[in-house]
CSV table of C-alpha atoms in Angstrom, one decimal:
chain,number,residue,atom,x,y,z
A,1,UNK,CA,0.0,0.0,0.0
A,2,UNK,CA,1.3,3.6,-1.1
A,3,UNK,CA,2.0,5.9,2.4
A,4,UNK,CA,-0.6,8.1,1.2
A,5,UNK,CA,-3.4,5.8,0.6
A,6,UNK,CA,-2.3,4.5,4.4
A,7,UNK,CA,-2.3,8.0,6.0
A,8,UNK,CA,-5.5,8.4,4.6
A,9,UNK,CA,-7.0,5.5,5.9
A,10,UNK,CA,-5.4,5.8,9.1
A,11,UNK,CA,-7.1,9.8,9.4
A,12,UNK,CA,-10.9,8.3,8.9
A,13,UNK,CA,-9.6,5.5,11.3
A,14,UNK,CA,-8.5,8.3,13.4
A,15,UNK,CA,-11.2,10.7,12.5
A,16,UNK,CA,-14.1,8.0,13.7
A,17,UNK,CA,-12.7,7.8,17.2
A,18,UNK,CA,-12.5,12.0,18.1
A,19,UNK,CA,-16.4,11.0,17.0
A,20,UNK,CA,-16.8,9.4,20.0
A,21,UNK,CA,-13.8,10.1,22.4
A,22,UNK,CA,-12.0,6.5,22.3
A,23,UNK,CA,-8.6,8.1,21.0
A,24,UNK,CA,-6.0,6.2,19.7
A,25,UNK,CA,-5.2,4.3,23.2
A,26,UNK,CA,-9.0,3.1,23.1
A,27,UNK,CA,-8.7,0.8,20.3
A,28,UNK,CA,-12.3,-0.1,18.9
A,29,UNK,CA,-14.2,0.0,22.3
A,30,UNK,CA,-16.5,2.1,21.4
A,31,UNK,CA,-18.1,5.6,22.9
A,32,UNK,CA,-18.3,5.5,27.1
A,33,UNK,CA,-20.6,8.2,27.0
A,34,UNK,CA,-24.6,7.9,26.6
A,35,UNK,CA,-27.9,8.8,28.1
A,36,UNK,CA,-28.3,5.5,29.9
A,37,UNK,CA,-25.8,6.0,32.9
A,38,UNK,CA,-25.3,2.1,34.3
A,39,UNK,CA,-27.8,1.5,37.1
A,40,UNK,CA,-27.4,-2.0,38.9
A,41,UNK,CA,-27.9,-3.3,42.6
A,42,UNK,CA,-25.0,-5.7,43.1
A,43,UNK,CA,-21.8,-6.1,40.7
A,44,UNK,CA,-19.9,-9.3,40.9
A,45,UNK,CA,-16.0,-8.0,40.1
A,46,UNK,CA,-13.2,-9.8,38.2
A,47,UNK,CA,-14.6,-13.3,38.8
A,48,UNK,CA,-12.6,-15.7,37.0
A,49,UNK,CA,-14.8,-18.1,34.6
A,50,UNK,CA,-12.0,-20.7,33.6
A,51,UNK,CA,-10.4,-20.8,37.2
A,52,UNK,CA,-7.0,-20.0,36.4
A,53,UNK,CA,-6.4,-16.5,38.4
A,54,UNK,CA,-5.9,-15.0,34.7
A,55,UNK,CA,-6.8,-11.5,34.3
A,56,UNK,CA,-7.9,-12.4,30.8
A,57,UNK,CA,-10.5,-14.6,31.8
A,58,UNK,CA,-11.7,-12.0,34.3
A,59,UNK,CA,-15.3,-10.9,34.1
A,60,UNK,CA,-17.5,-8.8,35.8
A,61,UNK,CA,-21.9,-9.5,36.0
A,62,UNK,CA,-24.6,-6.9,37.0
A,63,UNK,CA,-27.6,-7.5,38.5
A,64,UNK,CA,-30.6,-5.1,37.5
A,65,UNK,CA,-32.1,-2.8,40.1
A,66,UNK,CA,-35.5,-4.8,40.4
A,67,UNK,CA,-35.2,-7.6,42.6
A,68,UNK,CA,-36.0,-10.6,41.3
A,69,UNK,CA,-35.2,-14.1,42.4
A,70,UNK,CA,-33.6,-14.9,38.9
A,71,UNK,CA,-32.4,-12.8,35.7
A,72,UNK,CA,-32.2,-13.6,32.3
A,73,UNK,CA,-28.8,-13.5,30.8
A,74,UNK,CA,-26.7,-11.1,28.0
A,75,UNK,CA,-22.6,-11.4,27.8
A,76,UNK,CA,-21.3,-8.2,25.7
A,77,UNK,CA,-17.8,-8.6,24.6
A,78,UNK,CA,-16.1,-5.5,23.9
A,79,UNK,CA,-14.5,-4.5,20.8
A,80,UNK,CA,-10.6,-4.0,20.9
A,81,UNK,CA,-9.6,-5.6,17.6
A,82,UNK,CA,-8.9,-8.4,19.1
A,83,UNK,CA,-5.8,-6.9,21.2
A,84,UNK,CA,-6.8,-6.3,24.4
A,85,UNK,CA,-6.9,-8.9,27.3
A,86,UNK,CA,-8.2,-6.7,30.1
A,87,UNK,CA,-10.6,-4.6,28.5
A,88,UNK,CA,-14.0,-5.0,30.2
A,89,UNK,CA,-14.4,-1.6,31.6
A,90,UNK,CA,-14.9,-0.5,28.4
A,91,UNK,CA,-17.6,-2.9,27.2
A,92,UNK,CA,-20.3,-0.3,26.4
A,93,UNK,CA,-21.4,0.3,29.8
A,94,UNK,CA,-23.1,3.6,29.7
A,95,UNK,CA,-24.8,2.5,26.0
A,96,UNK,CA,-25.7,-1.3,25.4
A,97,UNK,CA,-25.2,-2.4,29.0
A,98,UNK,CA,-27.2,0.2,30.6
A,99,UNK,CA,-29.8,-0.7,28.1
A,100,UNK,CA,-30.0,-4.2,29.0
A,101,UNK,CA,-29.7,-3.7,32.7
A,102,UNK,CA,-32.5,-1.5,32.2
A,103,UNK,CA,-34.4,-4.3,30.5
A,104,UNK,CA,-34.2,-6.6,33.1
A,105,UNK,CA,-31.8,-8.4,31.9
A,106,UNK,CA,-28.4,-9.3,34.3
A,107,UNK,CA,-24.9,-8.4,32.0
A,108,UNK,CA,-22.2,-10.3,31.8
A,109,UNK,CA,-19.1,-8.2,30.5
A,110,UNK,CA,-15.8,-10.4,29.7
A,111,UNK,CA,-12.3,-10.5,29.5
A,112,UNK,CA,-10.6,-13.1,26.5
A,113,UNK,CA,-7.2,-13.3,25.2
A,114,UNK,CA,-6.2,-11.0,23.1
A,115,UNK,CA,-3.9,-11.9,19.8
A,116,UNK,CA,-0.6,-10.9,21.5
A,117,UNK,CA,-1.7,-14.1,24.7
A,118,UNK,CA,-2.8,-16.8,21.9
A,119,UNK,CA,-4.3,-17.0,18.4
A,120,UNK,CA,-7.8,-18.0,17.2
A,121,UNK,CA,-10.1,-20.2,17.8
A,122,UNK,CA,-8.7,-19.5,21.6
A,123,UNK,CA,-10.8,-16.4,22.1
A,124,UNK,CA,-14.1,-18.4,21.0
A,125,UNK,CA,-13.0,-21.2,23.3
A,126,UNK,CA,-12.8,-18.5,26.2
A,127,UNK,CA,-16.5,-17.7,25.7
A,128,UNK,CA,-17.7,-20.9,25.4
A,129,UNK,CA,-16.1,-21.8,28.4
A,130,UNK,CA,-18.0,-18.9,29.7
A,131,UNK,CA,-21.4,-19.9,28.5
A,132,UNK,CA,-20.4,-23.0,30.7
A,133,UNK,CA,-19.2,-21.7,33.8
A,134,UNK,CA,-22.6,-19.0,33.7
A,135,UNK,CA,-24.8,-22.4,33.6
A,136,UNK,CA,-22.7,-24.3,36.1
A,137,UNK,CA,-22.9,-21.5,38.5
A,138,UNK,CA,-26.2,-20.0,38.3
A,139,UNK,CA,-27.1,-20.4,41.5
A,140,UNK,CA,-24.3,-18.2,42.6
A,141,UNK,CA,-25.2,-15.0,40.6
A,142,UNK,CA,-29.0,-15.3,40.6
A,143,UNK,CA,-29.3,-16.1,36.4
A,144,UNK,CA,-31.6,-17.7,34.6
A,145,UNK,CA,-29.9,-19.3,32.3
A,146,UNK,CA,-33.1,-20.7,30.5
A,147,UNK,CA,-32.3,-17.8,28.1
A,148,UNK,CA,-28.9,-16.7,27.3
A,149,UNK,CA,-27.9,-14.0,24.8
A,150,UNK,CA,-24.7,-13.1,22.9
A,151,UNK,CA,-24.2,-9.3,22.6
A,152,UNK,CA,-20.7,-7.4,21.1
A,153,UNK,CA,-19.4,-4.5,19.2
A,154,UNK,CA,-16.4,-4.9,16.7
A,155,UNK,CA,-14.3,-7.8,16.7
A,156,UNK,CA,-16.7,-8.4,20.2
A,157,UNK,CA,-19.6,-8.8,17.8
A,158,UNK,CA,-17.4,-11.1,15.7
A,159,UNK,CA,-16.5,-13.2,18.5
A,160,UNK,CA,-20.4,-13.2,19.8
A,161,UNK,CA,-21.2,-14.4,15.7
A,162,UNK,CA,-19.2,-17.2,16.1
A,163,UNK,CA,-20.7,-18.7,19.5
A,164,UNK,CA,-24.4,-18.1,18.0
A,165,UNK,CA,-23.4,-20.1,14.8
A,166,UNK,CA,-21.6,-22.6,16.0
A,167,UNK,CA,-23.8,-24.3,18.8
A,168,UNK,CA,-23.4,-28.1,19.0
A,169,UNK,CA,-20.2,-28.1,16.1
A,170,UNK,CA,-17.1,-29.3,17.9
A,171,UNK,CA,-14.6,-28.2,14.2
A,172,UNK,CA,-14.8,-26.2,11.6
A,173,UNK,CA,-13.5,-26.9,8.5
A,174,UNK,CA,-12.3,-25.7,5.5
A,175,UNK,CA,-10.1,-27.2,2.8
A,176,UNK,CA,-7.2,-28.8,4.6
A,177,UNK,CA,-7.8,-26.3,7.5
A,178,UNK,CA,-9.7,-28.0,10.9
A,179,UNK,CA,-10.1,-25.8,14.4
A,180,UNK,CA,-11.7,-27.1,18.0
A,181,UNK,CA,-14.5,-25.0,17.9
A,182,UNK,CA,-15.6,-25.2,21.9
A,183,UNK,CA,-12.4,-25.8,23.5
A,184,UNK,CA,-12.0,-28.0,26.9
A,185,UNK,CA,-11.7,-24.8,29.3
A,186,UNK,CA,-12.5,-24.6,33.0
A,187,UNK,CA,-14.8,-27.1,35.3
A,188,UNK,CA,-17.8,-27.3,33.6
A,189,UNK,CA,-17.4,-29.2,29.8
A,190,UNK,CA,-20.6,-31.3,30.5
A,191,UNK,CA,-22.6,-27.9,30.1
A,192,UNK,CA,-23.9,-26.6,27.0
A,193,UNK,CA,-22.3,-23.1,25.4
A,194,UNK,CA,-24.5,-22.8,23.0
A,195,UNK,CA,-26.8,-19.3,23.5
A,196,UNK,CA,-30.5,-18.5,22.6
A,197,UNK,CA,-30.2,-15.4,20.7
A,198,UNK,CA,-27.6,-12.7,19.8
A,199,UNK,CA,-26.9,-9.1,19.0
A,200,UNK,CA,-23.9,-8.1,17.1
A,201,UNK,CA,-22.9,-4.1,16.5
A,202,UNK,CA,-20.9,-3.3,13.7
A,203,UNK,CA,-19.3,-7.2,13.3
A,204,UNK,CA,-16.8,-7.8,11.1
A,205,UNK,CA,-18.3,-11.5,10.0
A,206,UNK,CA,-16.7,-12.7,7.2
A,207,UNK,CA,-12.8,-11.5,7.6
A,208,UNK,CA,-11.7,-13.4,4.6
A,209,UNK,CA,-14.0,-11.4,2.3
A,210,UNK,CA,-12.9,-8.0,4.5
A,211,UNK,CA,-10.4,-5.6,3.7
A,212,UNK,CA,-7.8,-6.2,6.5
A,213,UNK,CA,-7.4,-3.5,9.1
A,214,UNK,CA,-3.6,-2.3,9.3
A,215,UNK,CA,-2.0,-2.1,12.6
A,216,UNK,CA,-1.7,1.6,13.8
A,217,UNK,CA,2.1,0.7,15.0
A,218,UNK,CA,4.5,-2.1,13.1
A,219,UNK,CA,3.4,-4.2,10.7
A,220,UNK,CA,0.8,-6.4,9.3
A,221,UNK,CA,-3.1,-6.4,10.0
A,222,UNK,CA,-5.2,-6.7,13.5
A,223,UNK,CA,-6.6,-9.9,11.5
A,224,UNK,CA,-3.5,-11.3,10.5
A,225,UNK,CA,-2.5,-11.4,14.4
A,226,UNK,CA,-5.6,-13.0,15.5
A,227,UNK,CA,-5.6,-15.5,12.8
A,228,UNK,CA,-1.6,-15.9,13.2
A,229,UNK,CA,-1.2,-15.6,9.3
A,230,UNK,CA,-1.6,-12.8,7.1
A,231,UNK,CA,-4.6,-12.9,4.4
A,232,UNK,CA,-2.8,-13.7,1.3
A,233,UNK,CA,-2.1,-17.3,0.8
A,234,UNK,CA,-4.3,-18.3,3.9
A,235,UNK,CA,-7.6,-18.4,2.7
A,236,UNK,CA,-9.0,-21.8,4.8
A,237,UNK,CA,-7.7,-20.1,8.0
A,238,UNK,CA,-9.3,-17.3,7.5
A,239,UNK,CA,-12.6,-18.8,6.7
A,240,UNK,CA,-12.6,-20.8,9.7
A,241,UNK,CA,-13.1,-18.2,11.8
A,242,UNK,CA,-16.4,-16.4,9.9
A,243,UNK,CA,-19.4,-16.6,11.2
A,244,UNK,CA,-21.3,-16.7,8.0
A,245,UNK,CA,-19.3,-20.1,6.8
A,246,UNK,CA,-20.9,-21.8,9.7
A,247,UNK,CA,-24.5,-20.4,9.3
A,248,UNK,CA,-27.0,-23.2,9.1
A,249,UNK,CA,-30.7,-24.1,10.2
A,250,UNK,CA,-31.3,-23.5,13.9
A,251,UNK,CA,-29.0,-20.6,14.5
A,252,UNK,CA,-30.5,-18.5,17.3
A,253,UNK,CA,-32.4,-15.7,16.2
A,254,UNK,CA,-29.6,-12.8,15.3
A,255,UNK,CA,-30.2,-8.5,15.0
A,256,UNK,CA,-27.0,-7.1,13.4
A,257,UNK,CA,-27.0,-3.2,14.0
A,258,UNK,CA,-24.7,-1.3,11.0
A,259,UNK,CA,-23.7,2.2,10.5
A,260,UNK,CA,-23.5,3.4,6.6
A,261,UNK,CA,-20.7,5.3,7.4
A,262,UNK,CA,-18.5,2.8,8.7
A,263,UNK,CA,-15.1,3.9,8.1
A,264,UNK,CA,-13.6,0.8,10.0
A,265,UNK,CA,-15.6,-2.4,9.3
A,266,UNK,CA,-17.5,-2.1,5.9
A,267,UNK,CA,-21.3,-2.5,6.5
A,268,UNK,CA,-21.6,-5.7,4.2
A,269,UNK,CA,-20.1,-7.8,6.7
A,270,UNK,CA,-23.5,-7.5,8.5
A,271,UNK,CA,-25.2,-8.4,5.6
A,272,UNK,CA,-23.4,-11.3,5.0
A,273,UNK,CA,-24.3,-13.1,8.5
A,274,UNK,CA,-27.6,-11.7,7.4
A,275,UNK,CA,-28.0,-13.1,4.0
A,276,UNK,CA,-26.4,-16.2,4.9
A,277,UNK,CA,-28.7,-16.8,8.0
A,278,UNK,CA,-31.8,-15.4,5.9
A,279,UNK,CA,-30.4,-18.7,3.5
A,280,UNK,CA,-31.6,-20.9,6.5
A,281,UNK,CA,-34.5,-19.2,7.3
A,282,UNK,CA,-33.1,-18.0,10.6
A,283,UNK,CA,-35.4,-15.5,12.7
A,284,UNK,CA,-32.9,-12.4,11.9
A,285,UNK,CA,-32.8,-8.7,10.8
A,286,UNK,CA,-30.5,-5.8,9.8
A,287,UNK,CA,-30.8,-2.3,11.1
A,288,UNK,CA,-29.0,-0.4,8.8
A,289,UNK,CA,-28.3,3.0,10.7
A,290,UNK,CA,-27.8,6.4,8.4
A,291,UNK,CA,-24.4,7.6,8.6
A,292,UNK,CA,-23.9,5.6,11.3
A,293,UNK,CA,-20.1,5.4,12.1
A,294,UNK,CA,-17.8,2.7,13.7
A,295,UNK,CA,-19.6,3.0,17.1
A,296,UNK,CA,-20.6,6.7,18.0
A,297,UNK,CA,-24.1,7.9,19.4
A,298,UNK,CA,-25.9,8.0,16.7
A,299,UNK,CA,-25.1,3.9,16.8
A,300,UNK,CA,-26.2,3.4,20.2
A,301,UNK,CA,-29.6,6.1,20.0
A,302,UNK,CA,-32.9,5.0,22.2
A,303,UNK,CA,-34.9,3.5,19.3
A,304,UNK,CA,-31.7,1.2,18.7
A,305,UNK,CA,-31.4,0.1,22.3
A,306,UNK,CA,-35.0,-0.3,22.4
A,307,UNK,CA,-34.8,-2.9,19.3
A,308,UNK,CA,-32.3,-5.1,20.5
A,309,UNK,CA,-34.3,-5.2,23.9
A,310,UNK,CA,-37.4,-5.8,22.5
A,311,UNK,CA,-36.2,-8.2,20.1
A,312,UNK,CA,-34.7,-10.3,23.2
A,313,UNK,CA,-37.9,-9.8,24.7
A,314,UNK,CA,-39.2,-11.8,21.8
A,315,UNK,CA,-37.4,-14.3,21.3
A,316,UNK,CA,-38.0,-15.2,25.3
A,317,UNK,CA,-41.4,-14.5,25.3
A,318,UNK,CA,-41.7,-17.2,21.8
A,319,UNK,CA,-38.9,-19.7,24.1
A,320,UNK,CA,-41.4,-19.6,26.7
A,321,UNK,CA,-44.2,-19.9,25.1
A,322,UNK,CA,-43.4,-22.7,23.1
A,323,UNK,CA,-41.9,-24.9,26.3
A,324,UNK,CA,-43.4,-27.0,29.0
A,325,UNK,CA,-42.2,-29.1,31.2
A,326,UNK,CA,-40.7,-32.0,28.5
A,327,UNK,CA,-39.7,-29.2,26.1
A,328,UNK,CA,-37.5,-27.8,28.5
A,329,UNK,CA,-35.7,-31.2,29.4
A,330,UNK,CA,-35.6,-31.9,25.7
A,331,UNK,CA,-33.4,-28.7,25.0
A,332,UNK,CA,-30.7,-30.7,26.7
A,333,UNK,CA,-29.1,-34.1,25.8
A,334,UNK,CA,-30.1,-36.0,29.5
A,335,UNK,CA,-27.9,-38.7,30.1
A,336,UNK,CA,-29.7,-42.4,31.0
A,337,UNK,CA,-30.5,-43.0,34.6
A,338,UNK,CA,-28.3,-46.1,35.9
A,339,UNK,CA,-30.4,-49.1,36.3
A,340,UNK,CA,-33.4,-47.8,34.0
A,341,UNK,CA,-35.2,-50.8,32.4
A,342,UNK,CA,-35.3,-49.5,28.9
A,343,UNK,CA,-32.4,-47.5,26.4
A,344,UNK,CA,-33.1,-45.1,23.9
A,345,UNK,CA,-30.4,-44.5,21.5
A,346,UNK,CA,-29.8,-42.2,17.9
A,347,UNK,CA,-28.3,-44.1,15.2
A,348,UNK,CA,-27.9,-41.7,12.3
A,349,UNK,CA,-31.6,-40.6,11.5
A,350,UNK,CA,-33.1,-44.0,13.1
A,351,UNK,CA,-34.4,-43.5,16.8
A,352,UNK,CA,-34.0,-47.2,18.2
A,353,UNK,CA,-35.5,-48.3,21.7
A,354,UNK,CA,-34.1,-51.7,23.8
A,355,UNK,CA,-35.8,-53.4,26.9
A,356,UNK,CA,-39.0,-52.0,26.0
A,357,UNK,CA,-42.2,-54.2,23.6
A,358,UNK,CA,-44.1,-50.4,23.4
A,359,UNK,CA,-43.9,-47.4,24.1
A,360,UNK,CA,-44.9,-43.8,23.1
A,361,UNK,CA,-42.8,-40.7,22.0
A,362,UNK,CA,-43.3,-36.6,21.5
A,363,UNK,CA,-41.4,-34.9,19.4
A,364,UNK,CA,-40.6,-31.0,19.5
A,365,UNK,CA,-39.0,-28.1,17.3
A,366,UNK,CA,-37.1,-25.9,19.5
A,367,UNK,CA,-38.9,-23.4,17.9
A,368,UNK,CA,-42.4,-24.8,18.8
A,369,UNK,CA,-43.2,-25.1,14.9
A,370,UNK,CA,-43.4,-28.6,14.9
A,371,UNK,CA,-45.2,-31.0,17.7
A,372,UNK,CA,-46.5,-34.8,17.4
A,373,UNK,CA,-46.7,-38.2,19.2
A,374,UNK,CA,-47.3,-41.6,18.9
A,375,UNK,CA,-47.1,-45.2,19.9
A,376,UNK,CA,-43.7,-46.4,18.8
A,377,UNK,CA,-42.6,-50.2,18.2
A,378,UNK,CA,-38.7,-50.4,18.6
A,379,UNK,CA,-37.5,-48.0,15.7
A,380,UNK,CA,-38.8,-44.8,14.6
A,381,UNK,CA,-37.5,-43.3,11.2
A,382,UNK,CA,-36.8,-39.7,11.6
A,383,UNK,CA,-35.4,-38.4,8.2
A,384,UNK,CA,-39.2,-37.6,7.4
A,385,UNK,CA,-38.6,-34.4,10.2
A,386,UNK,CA,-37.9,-30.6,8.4
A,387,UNK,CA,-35.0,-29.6,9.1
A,388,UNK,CA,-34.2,-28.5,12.5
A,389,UNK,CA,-33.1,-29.5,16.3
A,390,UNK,CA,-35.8,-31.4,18.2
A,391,UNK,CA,-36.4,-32.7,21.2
A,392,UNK,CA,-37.8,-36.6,21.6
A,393,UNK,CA,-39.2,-37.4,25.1
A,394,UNK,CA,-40.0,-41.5,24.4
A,395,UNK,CA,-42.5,-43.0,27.8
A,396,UNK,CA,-43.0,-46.5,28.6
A,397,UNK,CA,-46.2,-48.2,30.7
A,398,UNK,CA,-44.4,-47.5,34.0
A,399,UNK,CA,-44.1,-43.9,33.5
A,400,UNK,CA,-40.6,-43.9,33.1
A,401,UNK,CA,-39.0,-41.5,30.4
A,402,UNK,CA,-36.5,-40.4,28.6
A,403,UNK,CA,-35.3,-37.5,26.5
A,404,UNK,CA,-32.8,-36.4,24.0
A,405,UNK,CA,-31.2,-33.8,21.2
A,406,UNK,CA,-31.9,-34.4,17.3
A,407,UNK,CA,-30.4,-32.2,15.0
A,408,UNK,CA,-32.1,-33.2,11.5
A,409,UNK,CA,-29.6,-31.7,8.7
C-alpha cells in the first residue's frame, strides 16, 4: 500500500474515534458516553470463569435494580480488535449495558485473550467456556440461564457471531484447515455453550472477504494477528473463523446493527451473517443505521437500544411460550438413569429403543413449529422431520422417560 493511501486511511480510522472520544489508546471499544448511565444493585467483580487467576478470563456480572429471584442472561464482549486482554471496563457500559440492565436483563461483560496471549479459535474457546461456567454456576449470581444472549461491538460482535453459529459443532473446516470449535476450558465441559439469541454491532463476520485492518504501529493487520497468518495465501484459515461459513438451520435468532458510514468495518459484513442466515430461514434482521459510524451515538440512539431489547424480549417471550415441562428437558441431551429398564439411542436418523415391547414418543422443534406423538414399536424413522433441532421425550407403561437432542440436517 502507497503511504498516502495509508495516511488516509489511518485519518478516517483516526477521525471515527475524536467522534466518539476513544482516541488512539481506546482501540475499537467504542463511545463510554450515553444517556443510559449504568444503574445495577450488586456487581460481581473480576470473577474468573476458567479458574485460572488470569486477568484475561476475568469478568465482571450486573444485576438489575429490580429484585428478582432470577435474571435472564446477556454477555457483551467489547471490541478492541482483538488486542486487548483486560478490557471490560470498556464494554459499552453507559450504552448497550445500561440498556440491557434497564431491560431486566443481568450483564455479563468479559475479558478473553487477546492476539498478542494466543491466536484464534482461543478467544471463542474463552467464551464458550463462559457460557459453561454462567450455567454451572447459576445459582451463585442469581441467572436464569433458561435464556442466554450473545451481545458485542467490533471484533466483540465477531467473536459473539461465532458462539451463535456454532452451537453443537465441535470443528470447523475448511479445505485442509480444521479448528476445535468449543475448547476443553474450566470445570464445567458437560454444560452446554450454546446461547438463545444474539446481538452483534458493527461485526466484522466474514474477515476473509474483508479488507484487513492495518495495525496503527509495526506491521501487518489486526486480522493477521488474531488468525496468526496474514490474508494472502491463507484463505482456509481465514474462513474458519467467519461466522457466516458456519450459518446453518437452527442458529439463534440474530439483529445485526450497522452504521453506513462505517469507516472501519465495511457495512456488508453484517449483511453477509444476514443473507447467509436469511439462506436458513433464521429469525434475523439488519438495522442499517444512516451515517452511522464505527460505534458513535448516533449507533447506540434509544430506538436502537429499544430494538435489541425488544427483540430479546421476543425471542423469550416465543422460548417460553413454546416450552413446557418436557420441552424444556428436551433442550438438553439427559444422560440415562443407571439401572433404568429401557435405552433409547440415535443411530444416524433412526431412533432405536431396547428393553422395551411399546412405548410412546413426542417430538418438538425448538422453535415450537413442529409437535407430534405416537405409539412407537422399537424404531422410529426420523429423516421424514424438516429440518431443524428437536427434542424426543420416548415414555413407557411405567411412567418412566427419557429425552434427548436431534439435529435433523
Amino acid at each position: 500500500m502507497k503511504k498516502i493511501t495509508m495516511a488516509v486511511c489511518l485519518t478516517a480510522v483516526i477521525g471515527a474515534f475524536a467522534q466518539w472520544g476513544g482516541g488512539m489508546g481506546g482501540g475499537f471499544g467504542g463511545p463510554q458516553s450515553g444517556g443510559n448511565k449504568m444503574e445495577y444493585s450488586e456487581k460481581f467483580a473480576n470473577e474468573n470463569y476458567v479458574g485460572d487467576g488470569k486477568k484475561y478470563h476475568a469478568m465482571d456480572i450486573y444485576l438489575p435494580k429490580e429484585a428478582k429471584d432470577l435474571y435472564p442472561v446477556v454477555i457483551h464482549t467489547y471490541g478492541s480488535a482483538w488486542s486487548k486482554n483486560n478490557y471490560k471496563d470498556s464494554a459499552d457500559l453507559n450504552t448497550i449495558c445500561a440498556a440491557l440492565l434497564k431491560a431486566g436483563y443481568a450483564v455479563v461483560t468479559p475479558n478473553h485473550r487477546s492476539a498478542s496471549d494466543a491466536i484464534y479459535p482461543a478467544q471463542l474457546h474463552d467464551l464458550k467456556a463462559l457460557v459453561r461456567y454462567l450455567r454451572g454456576s447459576a445459582d451463585k449470581y442469581k441467572l436464569d440461564t433458561s435464556f442466554i444472549a450473545m451481545s458485542g461491538f467490533s471484533s466483540g460482535g465477531h467473536l459473539s457471531s461465532l458462539v451463535a453459529t456454532t452451537c453443537g459443532l465441535k470443528e470447523g473446516k475448511s479445505g485442509s484447515v480444521t479448528v476445535d470449535l468449543e475448547g476443553d476450558l474450566g470445570e464445567f465441559t458437560s454444560f452446554s455453550s450454546c446461547v438463545d439469541a444474539a446481538t452483534l454491532w458493527s461485526p466484522p463476520t466474514d474477515i476473509y472477504s474483508m479488507k484487513p485492518i492495518k495495525k496503527f504501529t509495526g506491521s501487518g493487520t489486526y486480522e493477521g494477528a488474531f488468525i496468526g497468518v496474514e490474508r494472502d495465501g491463507n484463505e482456509d484459515k481465514w474462513k474458519v473463523a467467519s461466522s457466516p461459513y458456519y450459518a446453518s438451520e437452527g442458529d439463534v435468532p440474530t439483529i445485526l446493527f450497522h452504521g453506513t458510514s462505517d469507516q472501519v468495518v465495511n457495512p456488508e459484513q453484517s449483511k453477509m451473517l444476514y443473507d447467509s442466515l436469511q439462506k436458513y430461514k433464521v429469525k434475523s434482521e439488519l438495522v442499517s443505521v444512516p451515517g452511522g459510524s464505527h460505534g458513535g451515538n448516533g449507533m447506540y440512539s434509544s430506538e436502537n437500544l429499544s430494538k435489541m431489547t425488544d427483540f430479546f424480549d421476543e425471542v423469550r417471550k416465543a422460548k417460553a411460550e413454546n416450552a413446557d415441562t418436557s420441552s424444556k428437558e428436551t433442550t438438553r441431551l439427559i444422560a440415562n438413569k443407571n439401572g433404568s429398564s429401557f435405552d433409547v439411542k440415535l443411530e444416524g436418523n433412526k431412533l432405536r429403543v431396547n428393553g422395551a415391547e411399546m412405548c410412546s414418543y413426542k417430538i418438538y422443534s425448538v422453535d415450537g413449529a413442529y409437535a407430534f406423538s405416537e405409539m412407537l414399536q422399537k424404531q422410529l424413522d426420523l429423516s421424514v422431520l424438516p429440518p431443524g433441532i428437536y427434542g424426543i421425550v420416548v415414555s413407557v407403561p411405567s411412567g418412566e422417560q427419557k429425552s434427548l437432542k436431534f439435529v435433523r440436517k
